Coordinates of N, CA and C in Angstrom, one line a residue:
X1 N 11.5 10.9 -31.1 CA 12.7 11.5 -30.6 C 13.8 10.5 -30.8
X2 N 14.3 10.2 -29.7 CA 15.8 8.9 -30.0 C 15.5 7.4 -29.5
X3 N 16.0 6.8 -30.2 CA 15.7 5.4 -30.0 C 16.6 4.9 -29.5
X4 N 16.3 3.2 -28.9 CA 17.9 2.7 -28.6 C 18.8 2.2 -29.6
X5 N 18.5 2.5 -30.8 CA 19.6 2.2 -32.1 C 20.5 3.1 -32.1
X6 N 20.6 4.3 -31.9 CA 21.1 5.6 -32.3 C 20.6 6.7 -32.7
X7 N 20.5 7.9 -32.8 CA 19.6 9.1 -33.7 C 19.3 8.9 -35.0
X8 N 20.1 7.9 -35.7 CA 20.3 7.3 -37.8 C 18.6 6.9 -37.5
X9 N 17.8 6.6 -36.5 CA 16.4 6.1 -36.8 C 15.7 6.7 -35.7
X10 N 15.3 8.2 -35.5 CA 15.0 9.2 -35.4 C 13.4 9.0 -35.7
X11 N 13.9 9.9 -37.1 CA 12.9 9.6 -38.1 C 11.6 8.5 -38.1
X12 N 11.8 6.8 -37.8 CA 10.9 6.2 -37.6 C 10.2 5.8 -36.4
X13 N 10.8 6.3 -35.5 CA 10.2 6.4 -33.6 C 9.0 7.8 -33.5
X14 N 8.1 7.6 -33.2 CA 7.3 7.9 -33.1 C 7.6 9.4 -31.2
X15 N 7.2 10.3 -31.6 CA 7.6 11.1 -30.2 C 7.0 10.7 -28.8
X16 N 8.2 10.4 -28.1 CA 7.8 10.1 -26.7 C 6.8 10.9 -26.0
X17 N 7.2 12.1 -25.9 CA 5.7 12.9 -25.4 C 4.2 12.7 -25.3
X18 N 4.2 11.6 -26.8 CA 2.6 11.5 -27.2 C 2.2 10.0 -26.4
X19 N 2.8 10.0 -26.2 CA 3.1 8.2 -25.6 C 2.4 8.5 -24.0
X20 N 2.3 6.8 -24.2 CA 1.7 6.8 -22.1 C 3.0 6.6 -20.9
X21 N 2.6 6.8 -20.2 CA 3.9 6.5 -18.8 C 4.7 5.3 -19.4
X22 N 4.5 4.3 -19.9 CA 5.1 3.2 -19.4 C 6.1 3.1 -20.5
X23 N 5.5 3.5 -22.3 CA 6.4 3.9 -23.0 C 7.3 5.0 -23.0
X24 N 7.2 6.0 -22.4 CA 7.7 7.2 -21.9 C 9.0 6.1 -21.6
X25 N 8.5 5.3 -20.0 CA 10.0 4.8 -19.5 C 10.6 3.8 -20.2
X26 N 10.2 3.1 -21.1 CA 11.3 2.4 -22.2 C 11.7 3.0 -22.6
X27 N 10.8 4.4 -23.3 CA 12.5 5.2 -24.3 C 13.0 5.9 -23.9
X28 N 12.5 5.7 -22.0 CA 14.3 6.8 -21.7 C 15.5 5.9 -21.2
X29 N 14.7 4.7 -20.7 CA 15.8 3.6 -20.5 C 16.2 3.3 -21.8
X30 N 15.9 3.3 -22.8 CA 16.2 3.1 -24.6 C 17.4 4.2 -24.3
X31 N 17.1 5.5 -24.4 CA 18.0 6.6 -24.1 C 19.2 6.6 -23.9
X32 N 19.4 6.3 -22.6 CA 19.9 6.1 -21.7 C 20.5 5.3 -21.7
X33 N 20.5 4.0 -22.6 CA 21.6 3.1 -22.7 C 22.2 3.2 -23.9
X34 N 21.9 4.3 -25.1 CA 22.1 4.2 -26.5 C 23.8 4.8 -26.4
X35 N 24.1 3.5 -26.9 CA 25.9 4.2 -27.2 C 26.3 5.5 -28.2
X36 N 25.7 5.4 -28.7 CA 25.6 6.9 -29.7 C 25.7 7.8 -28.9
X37 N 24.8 7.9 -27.9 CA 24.3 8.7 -27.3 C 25.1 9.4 -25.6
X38 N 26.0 8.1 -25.3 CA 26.2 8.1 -24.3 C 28.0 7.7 -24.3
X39 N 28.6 7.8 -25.3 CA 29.4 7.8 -25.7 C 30.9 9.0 -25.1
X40 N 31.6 8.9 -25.1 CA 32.5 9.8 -24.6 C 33.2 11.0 -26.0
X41 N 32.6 10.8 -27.2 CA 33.4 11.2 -28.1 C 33.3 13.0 -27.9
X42 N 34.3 13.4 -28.0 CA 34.2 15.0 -28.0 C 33.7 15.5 -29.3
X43 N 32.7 16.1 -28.5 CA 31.5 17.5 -29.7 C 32.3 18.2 -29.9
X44 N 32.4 18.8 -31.3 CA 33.0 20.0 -31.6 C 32.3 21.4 -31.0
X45 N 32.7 22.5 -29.8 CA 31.8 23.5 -29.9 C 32.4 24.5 -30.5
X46 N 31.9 25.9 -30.7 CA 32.6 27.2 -30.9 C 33.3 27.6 -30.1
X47 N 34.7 28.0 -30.4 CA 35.5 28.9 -30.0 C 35.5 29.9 -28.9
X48 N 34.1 30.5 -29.3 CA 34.0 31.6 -28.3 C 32.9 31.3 -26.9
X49 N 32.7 29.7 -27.3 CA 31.9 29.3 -26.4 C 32.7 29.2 -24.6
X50 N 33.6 28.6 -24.8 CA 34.4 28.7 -23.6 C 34.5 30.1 -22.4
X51 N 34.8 31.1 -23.8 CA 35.0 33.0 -23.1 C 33.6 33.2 -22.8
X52 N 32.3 32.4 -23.3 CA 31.4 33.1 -22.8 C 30.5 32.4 -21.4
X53 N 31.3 31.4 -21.4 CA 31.3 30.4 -20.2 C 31.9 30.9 -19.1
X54 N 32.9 31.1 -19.2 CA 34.1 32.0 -18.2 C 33.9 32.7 -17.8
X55 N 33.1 34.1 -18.4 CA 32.3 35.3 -18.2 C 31.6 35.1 -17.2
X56 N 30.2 34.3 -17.5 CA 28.9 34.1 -16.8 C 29.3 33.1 -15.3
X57 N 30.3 32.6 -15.7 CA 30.8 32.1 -14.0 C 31.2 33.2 -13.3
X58 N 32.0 34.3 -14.0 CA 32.6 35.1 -13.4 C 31.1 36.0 -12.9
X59 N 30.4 36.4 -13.7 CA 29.4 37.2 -13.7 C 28.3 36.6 -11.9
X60 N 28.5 34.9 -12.1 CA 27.9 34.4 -11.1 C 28.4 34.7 -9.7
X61 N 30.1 34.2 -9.8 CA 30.5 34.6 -8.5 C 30.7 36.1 -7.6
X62 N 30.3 37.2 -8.4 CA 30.3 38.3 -8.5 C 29.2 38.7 -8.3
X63 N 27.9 38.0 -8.4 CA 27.0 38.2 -7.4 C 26.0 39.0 -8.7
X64 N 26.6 39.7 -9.8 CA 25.6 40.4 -10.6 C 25.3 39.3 -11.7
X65 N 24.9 38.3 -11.4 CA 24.2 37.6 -12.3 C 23.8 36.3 -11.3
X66 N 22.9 35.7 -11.8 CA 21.9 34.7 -11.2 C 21.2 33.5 -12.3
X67 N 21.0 32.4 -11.5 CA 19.9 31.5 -12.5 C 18.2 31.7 -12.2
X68 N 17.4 32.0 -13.2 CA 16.0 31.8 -13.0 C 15.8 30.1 -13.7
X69 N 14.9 30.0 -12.9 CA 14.0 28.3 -13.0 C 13.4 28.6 -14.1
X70 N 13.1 27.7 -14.9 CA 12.8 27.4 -16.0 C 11.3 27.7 -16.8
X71 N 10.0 27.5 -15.3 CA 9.1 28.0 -15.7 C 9.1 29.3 -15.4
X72 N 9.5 29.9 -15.0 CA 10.1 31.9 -14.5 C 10.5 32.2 -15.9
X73 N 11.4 31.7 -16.2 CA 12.2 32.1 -17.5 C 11.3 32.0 -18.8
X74 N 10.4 31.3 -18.9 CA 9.3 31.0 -19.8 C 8.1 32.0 -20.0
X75 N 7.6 32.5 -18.8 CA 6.7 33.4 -18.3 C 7.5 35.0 -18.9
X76 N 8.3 35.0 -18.3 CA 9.6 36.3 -18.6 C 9.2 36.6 -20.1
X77 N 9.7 35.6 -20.7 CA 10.0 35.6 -22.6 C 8.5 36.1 -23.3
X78 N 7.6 35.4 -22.5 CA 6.5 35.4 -23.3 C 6.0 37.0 -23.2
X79 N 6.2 37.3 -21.7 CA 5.7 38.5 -21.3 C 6.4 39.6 -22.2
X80 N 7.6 38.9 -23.0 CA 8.6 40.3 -23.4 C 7.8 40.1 -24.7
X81 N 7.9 39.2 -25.5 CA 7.2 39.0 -26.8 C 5.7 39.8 -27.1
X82 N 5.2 40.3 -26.0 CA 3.5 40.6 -26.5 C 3.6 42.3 -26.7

């Protein structure tokens, strides 16, 4: 995944996932301190990202829309795919 160099050496880090606990927590403390990463520079997003941001707040406070938890929302997808 990401190293404490930056994302430019990606590529040669091996995936945290496969790793034990203790590497796990160096590369998120690695993470977590990477300037690249943690940097204030503004991402470019889409345009129409904002209106559809705006929407779904609107849609929240309005009561007809909601958040499902994450393994809900997983279970959902799979069940629609079969």
């Amino acid at each position: 995944m990401f190293c404490g160099n930056g994302p430019q050496k990606q590529a040669q880090q091996p995936c945290c996932c496969r790793a034990g606990r203790s590497a796990r927590f160096k590369r998120t403390n690695e993470v977590d301190s990477c300037p690249s990463l943690t940097s204030s520079v503004a991402v470019p997003y889409p345009s129409w990202h904002a209106d559809v941001l705006r929407e779904r707040e609107i849609e929240y406070k309005e009561g007809s829309s909601g958040f499902t938890d994450w393994p809900e929302a997983k279970k959902r997808i799979r069940n629609q795919l079969k």
